[in-house]
GROMACS .gro file of N, CA and C in nm:
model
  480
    1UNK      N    1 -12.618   1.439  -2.797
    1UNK     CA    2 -12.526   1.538  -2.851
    1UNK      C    3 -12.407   1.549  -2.758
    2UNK      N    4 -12.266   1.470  -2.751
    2UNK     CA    5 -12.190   1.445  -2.751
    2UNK      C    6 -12.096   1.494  -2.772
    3UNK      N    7 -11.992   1.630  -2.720
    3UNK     CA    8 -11.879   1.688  -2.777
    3UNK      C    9 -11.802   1.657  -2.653
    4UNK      N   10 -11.661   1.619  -2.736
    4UNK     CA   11 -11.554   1.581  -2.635
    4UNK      C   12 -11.482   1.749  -2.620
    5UNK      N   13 -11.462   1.815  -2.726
    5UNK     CA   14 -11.368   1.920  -2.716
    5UNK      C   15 -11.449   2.118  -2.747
    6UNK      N   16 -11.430   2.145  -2.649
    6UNK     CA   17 -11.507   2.287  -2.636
    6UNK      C   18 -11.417   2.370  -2.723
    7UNK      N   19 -11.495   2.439  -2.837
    7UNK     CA   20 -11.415   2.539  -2.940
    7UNK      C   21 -11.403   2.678  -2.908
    8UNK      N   22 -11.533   2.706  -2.875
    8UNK     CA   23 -11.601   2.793  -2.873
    8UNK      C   24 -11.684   2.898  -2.775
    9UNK      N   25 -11.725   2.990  -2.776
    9UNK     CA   26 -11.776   3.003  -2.625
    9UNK      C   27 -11.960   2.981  -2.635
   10UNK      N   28 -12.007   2.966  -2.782
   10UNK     CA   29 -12.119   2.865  -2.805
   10UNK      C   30 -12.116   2.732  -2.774
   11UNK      N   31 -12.008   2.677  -2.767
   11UNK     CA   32 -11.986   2.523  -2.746
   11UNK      C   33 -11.983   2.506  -2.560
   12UNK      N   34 -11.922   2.588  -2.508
   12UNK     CA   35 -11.895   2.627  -2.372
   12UNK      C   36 -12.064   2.609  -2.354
   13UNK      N   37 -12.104   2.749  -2.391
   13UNK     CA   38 -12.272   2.791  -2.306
   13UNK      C   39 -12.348   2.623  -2.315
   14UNK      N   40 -12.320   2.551  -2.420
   14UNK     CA   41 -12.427   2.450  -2.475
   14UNK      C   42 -12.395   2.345  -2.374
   15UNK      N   43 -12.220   2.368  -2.327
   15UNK     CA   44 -12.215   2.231  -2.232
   15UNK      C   45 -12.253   2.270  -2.084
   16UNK      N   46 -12.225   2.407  -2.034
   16UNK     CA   47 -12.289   2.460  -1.921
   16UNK      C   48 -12.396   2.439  -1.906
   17UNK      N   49 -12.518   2.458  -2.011
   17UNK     CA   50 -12.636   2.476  -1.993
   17UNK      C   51 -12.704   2.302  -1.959
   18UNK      N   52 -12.593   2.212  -2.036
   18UNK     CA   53 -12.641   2.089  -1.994
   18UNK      C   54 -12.634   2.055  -1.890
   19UNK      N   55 -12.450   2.059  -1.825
   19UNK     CA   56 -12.485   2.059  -1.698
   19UNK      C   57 -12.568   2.101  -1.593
   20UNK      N   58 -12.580   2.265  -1.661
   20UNK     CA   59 -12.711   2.304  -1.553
   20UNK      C   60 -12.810   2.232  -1.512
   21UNK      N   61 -12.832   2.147  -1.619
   21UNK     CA   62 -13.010   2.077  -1.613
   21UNK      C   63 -12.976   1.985  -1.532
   22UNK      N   64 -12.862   1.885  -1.549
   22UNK     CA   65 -12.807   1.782  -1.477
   22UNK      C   66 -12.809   1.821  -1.303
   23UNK      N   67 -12.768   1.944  -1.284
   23UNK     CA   68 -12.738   1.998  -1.134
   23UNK      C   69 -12.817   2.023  -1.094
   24UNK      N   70 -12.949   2.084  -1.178
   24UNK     CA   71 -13.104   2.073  -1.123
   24UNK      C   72 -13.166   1.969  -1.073
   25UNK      N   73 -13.131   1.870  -1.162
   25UNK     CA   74 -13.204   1.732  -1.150
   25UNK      C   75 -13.156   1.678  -1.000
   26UNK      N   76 -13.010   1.677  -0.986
   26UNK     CA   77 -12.937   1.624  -0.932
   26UNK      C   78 -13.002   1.671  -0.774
   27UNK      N   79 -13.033   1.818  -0.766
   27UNK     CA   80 -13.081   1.857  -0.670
   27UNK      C   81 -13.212   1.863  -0.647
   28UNK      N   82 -13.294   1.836  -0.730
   28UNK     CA   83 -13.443   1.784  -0.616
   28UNK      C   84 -13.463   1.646  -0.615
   29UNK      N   85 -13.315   1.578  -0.677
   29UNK     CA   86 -13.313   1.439  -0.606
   29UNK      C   87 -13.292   1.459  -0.458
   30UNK      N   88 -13.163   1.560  -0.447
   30UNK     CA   89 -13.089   1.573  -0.305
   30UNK      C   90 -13.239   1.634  -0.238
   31UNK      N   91 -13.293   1.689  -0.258
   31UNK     CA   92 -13.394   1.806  -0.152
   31UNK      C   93 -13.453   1.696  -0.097
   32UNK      N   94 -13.508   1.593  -0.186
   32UNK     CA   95 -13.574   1.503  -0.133
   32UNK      C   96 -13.507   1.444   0.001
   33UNK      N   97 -13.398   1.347  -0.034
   33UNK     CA   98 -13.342   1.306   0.077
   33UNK      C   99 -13.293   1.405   0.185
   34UNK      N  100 -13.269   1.542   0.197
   34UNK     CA  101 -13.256   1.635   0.291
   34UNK      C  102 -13.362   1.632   0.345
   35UNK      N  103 -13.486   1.616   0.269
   35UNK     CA  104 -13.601   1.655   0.371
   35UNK      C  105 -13.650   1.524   0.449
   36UNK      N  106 -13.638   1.402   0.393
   36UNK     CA  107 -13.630   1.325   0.508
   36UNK      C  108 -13.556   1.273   0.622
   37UNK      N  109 -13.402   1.349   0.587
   37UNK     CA  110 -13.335   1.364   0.673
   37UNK      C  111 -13.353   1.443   0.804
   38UNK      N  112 -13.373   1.556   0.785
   38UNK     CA  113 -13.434   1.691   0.848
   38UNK      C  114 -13.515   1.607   0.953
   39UNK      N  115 -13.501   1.669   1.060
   39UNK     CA  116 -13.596   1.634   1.197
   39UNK      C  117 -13.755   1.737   1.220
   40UNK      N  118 -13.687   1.884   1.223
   40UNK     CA  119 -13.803   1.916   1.242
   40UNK      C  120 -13.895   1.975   1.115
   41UNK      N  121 -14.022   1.999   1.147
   41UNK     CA  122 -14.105   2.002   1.032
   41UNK      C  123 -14.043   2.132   0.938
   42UNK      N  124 -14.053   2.267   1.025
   42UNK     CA  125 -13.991   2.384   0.926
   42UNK      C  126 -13.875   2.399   0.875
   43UNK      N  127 -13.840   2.268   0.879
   43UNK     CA  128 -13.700   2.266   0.771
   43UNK      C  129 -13.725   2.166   0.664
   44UNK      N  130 -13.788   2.059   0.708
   44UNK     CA  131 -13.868   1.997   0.578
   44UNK      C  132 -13.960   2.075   0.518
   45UNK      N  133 -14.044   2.161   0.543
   45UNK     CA  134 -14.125   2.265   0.465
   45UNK      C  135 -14.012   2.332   0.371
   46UNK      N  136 -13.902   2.415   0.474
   46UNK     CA  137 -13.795   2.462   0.354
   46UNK      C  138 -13.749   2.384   0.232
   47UNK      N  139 -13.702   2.250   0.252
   47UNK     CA  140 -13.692   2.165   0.123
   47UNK      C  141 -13.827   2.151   0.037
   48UNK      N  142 -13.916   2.136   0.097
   48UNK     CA  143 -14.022   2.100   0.046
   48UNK      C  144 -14.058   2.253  -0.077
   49UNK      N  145 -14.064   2.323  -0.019
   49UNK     CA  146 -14.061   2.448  -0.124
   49UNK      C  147 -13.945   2.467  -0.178
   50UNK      N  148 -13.796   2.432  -0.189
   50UNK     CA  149 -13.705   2.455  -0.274
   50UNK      C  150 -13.731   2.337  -0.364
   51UNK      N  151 -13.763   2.242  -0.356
   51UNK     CA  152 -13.842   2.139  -0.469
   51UNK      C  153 -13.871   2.208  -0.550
   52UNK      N  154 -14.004   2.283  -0.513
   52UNK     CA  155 -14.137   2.329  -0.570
   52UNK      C  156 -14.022   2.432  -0.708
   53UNK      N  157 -13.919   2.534  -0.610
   53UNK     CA  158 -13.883   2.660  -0.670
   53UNK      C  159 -13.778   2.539  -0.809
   54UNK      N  160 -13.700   2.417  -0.765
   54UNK     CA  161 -13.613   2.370  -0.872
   54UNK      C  162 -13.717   2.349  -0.983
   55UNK      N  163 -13.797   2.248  -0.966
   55UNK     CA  164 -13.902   2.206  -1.035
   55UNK      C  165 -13.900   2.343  -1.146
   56UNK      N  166 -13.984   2.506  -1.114
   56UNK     CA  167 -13.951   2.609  -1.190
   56UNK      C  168 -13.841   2.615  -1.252
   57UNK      N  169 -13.685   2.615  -1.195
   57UNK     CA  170 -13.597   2.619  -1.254
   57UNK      C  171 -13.539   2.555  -1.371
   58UNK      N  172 -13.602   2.437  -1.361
   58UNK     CA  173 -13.575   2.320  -1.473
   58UNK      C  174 -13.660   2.349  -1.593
   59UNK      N  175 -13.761   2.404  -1.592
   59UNK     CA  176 -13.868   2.483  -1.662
   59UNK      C  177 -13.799   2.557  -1.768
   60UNK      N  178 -13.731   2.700  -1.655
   60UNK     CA  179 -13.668   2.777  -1.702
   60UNK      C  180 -13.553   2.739  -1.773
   61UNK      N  181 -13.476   2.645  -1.778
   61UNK     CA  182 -13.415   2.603  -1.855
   61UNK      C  183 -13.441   2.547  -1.947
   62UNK      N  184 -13.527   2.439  -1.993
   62UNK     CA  185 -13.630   2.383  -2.097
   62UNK      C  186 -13.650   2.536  -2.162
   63UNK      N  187 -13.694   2.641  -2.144
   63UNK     CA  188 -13.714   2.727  -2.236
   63UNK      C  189 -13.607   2.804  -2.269
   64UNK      N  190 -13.494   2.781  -2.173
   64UNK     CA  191 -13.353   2.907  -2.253
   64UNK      C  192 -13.299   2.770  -2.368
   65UNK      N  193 -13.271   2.665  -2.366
   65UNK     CA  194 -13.259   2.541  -2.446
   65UNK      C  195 -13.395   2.582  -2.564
   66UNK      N  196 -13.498   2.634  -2.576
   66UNK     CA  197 -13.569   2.641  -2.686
   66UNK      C  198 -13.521   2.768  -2.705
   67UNK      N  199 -13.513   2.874  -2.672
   67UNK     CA  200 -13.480   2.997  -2.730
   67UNK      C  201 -13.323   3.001  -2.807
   68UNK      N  202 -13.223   2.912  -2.732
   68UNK     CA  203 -13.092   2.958  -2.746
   68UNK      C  204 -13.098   2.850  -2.917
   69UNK      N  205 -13.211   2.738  -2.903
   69UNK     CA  206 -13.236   2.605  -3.020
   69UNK      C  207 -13.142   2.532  -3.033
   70UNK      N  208 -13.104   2.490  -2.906
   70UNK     CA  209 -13.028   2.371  -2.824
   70UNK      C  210 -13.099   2.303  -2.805
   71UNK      N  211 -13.072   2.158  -2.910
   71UNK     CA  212 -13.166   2.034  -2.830
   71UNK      C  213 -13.150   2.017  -2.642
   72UNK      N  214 -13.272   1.959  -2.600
   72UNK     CA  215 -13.200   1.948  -2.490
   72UNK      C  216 -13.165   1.830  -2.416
   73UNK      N  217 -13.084   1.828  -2.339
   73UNK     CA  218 -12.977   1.773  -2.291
   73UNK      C  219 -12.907   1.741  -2.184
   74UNK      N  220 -12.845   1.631  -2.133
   74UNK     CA  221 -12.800   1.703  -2.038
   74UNK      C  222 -12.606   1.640  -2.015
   75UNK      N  223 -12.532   1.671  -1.916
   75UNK     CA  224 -12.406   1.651  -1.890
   75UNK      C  225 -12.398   1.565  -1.762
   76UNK      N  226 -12.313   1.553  -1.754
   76UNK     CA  227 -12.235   1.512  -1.617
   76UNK      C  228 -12.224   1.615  -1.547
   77UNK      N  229 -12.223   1.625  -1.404
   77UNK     CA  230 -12.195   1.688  -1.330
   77UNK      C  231 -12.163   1.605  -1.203
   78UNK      N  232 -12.011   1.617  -1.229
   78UNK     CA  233 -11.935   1.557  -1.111
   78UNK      C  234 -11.965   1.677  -0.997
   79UNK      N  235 -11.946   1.774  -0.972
   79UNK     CA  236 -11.973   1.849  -0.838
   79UNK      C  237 -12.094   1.798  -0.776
   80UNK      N  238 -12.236   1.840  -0.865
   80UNK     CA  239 -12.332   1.823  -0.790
   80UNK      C  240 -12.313   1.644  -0.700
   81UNK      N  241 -12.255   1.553  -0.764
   81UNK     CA  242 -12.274   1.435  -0.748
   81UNK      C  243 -12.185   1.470  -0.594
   82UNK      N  244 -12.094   1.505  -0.587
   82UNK     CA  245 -11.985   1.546  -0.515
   82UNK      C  246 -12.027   1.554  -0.371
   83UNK      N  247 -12.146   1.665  -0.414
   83UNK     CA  248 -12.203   1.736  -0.289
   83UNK      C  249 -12.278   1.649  -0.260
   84UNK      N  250 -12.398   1.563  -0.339
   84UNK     CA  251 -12.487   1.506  -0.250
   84UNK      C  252 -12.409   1.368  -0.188
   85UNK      N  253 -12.300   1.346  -0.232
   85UNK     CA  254 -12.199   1.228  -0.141
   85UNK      C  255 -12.178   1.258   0.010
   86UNK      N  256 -12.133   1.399  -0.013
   86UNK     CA  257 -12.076   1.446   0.086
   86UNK      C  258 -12.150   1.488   0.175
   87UNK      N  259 -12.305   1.526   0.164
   87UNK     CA  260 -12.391   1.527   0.228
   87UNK      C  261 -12.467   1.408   0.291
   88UNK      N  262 -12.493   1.340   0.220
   88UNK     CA  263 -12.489   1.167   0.275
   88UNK      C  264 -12.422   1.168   0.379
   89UNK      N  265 -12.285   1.149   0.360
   89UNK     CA  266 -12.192   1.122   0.433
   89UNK      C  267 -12.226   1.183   0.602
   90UNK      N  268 -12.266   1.302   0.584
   90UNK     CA  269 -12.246   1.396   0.724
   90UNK      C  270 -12.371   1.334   0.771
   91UNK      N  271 -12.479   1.341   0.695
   91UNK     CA  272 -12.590   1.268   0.766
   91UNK      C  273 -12.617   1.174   0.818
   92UNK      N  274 -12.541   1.075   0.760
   92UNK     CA  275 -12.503   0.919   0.835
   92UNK      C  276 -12.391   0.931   0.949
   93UNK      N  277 -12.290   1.047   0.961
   93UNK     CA  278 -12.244   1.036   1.087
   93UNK      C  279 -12.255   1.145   1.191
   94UNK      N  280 -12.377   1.205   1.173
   94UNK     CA  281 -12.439   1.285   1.243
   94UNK      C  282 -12.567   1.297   1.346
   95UNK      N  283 -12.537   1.311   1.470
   95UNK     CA  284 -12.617   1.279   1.585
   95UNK      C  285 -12.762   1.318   1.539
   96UNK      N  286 -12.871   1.244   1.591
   96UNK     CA  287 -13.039   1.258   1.542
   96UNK      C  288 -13.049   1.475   1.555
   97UNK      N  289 -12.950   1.478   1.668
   97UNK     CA  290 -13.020   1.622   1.705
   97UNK      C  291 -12.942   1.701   1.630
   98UNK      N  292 -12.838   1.696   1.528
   98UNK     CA  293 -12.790   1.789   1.503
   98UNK      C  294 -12.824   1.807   1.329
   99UNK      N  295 -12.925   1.686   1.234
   99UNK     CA  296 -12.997   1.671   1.166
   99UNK      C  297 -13.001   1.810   1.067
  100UNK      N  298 -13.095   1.893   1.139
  100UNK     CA  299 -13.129   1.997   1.105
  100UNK      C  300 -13.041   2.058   1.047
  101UNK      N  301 -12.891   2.056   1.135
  101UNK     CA  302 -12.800   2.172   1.110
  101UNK      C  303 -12.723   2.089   0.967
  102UNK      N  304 -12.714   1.954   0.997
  102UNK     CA  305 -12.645   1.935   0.874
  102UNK      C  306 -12.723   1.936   0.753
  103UNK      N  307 -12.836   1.916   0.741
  103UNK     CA  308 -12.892   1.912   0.623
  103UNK      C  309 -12.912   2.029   0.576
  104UNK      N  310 -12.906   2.156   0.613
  104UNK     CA  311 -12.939   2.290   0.579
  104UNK      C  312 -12.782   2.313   0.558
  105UNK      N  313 -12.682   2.273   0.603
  105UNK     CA  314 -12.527   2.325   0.589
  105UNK      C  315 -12.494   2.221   0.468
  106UNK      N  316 -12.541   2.157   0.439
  106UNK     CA  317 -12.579   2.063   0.294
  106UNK      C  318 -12.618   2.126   0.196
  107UNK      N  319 -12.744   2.171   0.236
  107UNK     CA  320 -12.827   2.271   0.112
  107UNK      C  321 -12.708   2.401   0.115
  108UNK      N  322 -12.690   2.439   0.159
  108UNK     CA  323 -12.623   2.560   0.166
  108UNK      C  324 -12.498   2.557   0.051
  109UNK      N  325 -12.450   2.462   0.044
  109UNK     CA  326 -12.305   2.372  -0.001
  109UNK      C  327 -12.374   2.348  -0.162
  110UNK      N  328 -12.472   2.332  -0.225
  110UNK     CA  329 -12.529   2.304  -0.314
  110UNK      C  330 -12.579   2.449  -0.393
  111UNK      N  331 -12.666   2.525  -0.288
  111UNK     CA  332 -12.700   2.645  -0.317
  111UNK      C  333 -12.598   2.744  -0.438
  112UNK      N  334 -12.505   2.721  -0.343
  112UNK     CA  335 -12.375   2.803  -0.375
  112UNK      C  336 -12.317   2.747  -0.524
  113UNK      N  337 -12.315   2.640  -0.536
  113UNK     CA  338 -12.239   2.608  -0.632
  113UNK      C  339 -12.374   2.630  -0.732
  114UNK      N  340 -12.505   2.602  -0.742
  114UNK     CA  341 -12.568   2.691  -0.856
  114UNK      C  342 -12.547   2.842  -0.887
  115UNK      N  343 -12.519   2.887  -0.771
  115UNK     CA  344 -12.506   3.019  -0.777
  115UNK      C  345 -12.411   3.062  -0.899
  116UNK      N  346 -12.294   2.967  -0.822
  116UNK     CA  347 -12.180   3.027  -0.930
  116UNK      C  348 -12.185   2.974  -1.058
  117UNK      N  349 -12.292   2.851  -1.101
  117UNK     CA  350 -12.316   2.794  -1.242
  117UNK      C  351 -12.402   2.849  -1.321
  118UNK      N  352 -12.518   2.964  -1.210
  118UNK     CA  353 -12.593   3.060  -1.315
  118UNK      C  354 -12.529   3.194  -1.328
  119UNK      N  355 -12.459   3.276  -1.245
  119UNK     CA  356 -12.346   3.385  -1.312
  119UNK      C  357 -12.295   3.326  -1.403
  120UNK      N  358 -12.236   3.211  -1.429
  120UNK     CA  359 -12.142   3.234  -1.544
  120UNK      C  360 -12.224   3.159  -1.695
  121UNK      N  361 -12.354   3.077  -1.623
  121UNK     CA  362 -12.480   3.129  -1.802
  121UNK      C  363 -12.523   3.213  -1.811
  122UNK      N  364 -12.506   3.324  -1.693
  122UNK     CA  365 -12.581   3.459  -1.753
  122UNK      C  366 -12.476   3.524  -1.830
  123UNK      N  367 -12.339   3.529  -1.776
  123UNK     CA  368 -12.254   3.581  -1.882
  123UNK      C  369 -12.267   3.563  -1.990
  124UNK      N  370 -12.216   3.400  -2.038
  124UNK     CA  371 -12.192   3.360  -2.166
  124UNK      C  372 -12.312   3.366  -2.212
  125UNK      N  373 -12.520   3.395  -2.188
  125UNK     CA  374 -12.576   3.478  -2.255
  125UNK      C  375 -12.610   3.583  -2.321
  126UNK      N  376 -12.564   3.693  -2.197
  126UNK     CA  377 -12.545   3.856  -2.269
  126UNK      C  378 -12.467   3.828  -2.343
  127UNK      N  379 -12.338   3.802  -2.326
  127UNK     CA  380 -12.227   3.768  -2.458
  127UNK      C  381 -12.255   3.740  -2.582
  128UNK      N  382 -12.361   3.678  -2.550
  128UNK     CA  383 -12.475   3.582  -2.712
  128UNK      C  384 -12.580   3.654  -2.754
  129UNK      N  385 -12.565   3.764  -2.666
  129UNK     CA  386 -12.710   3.867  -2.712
  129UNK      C  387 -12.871   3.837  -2.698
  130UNK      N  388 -12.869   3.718  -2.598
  130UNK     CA  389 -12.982   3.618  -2.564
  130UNK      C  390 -13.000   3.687  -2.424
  131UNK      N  391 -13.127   3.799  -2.463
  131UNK     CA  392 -13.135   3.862  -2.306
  131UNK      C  393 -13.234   3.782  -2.286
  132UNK      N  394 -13.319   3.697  -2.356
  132UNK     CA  395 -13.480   3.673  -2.316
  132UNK      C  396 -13.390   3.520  -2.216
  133UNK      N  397 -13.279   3.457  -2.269
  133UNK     CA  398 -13.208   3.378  -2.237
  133UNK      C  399 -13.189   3.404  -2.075
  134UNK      N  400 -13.076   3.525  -2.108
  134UNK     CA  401 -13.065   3.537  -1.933
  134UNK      C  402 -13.123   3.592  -1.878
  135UNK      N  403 -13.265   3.632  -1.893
  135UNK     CA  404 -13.364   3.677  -1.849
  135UNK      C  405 -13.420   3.596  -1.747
  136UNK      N  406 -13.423   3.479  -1.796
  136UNK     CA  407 -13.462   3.345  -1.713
  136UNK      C  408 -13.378   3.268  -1.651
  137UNK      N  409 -13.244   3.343  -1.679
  137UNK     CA  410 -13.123   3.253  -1.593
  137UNK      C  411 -13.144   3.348  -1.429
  138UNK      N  412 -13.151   3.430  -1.473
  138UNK     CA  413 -13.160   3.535  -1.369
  138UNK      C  414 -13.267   3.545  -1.252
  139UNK      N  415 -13.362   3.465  -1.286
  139UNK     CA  416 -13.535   3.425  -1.237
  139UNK      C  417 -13.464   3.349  -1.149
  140UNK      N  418 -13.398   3.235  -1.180
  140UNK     CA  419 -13.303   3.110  -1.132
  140UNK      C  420 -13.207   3.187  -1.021
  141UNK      N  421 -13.091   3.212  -1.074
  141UNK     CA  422 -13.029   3.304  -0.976
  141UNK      C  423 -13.082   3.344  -0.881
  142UNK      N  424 -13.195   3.409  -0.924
  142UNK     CA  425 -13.230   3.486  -0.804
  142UNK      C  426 -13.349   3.447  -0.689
  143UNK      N  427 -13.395   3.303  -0.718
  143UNK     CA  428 -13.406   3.214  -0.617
  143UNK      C  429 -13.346   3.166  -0.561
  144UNK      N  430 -13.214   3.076  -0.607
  144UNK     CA  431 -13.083   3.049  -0.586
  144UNK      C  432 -13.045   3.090  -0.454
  145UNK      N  433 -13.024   3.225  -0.458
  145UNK     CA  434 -13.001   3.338  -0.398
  145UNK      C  435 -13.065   3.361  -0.247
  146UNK      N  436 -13.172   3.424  -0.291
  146UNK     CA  437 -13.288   3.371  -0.213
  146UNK      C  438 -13.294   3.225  -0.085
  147UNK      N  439 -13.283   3.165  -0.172
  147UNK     CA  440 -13.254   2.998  -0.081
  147UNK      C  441 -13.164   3.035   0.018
  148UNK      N  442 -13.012   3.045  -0.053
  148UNK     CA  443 -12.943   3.059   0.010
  148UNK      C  444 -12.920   3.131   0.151
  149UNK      N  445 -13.000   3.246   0.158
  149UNK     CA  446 -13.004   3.356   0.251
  149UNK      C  447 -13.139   3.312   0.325
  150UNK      N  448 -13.213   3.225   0.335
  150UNK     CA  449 -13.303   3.140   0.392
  150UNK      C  450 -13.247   3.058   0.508
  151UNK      N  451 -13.142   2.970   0.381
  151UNK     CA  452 -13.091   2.852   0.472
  151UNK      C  453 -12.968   2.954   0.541
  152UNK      N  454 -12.905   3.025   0.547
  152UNK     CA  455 -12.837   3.075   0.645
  152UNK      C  456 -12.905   3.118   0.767
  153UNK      N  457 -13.002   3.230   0.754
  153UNK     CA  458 -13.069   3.263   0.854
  153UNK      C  459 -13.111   3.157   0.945
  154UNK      N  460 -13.156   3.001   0.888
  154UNK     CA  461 -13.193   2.939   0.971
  154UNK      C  462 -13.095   2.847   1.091
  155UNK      N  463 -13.001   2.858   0.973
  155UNK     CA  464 -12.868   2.767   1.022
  155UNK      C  465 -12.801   2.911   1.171
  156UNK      N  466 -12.863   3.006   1.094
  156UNK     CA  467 -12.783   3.109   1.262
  156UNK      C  468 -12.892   3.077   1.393
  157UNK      N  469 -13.009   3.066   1.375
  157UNK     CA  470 -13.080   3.034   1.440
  157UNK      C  471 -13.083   2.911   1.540
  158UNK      N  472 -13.022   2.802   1.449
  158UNK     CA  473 -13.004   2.687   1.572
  158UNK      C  474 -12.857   2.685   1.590
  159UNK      N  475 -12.758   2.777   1.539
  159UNK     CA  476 -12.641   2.776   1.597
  159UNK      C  477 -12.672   2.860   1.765
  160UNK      N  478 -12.750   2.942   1.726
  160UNK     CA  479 -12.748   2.997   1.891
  160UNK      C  480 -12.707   3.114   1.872
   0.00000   0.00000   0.00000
């Protein structure tokens, strides 16, 4: 399901929501390679359970795609691709010991940009009157969230 031109703000939610799935996917590809990047163990445990929490998230989307009765689907998502480049990147020119810090300032960089891709499906849900919809965008979010304020705390921690 293929639309070149957005009409609508149904046409909008349907291509967001694809991407969403795409940026999910995209990221417990990335968790993976963060966590073998990662040096010490309690930061591979952290990826290792944000897996576990995407894995849910992708779930949760599989069912707002049955409620909203959107085949499902998915998009392109040049950002996510963006980020895990750019995370590559730091990891390959980043000293063995400083590992940790980049791969969590990686996740962090990823975090964020779901963040701001599930506020704006929770909008264009209430908008649609699909609370059971953003009911579960919001589950998302608010792991998202969660993560995020994880991987900071830890990233203050080995900043010193």
């Amino acid at each position: 399901m293929s639309q070149t031109t957005l009409e609508s703000p149904a046409d909008l939610l349907r291509f967001q929501l694809r991407t969403a799935m795409t940026m999910e996917d995209d990221s417990l590809a990335a968790l993976g390679e963060l966590e073998q990047a990662a040096r010490s163990q309690e930061v591979k445990k952290m990826f290792r359970h944000h897996a576990d929490e995407t894995r849910e998230q992708i779930e949760n989307l599989r069912k707002v795609f049955q409620l909203l009765d959107i085949p499902e689907s998915t998009a392109a998502s040049p950002s996510t691709k963006g980020i895990a480049k750019q995370a590559e990147s730091l990891i390959a020119r980043s000293a063995p010991e400083l590992r940790d810090q980049v791969t969590l300032s990686s996740a962090l960089g990823n975090e964020h940009y779901e963040i701001s891709a599930y506020r704006s499906l929770i909008l264009a849900t209430r908008a649609q009157g699909a609370a059971d919809a953003a009911t579960l965008l919001s589950a998302n979010l608010d792991q998202e969230t969660h993560t995020s304020e994880e991987l900071i705390k830890k990233l203050e921690e080995l900043a010193g």
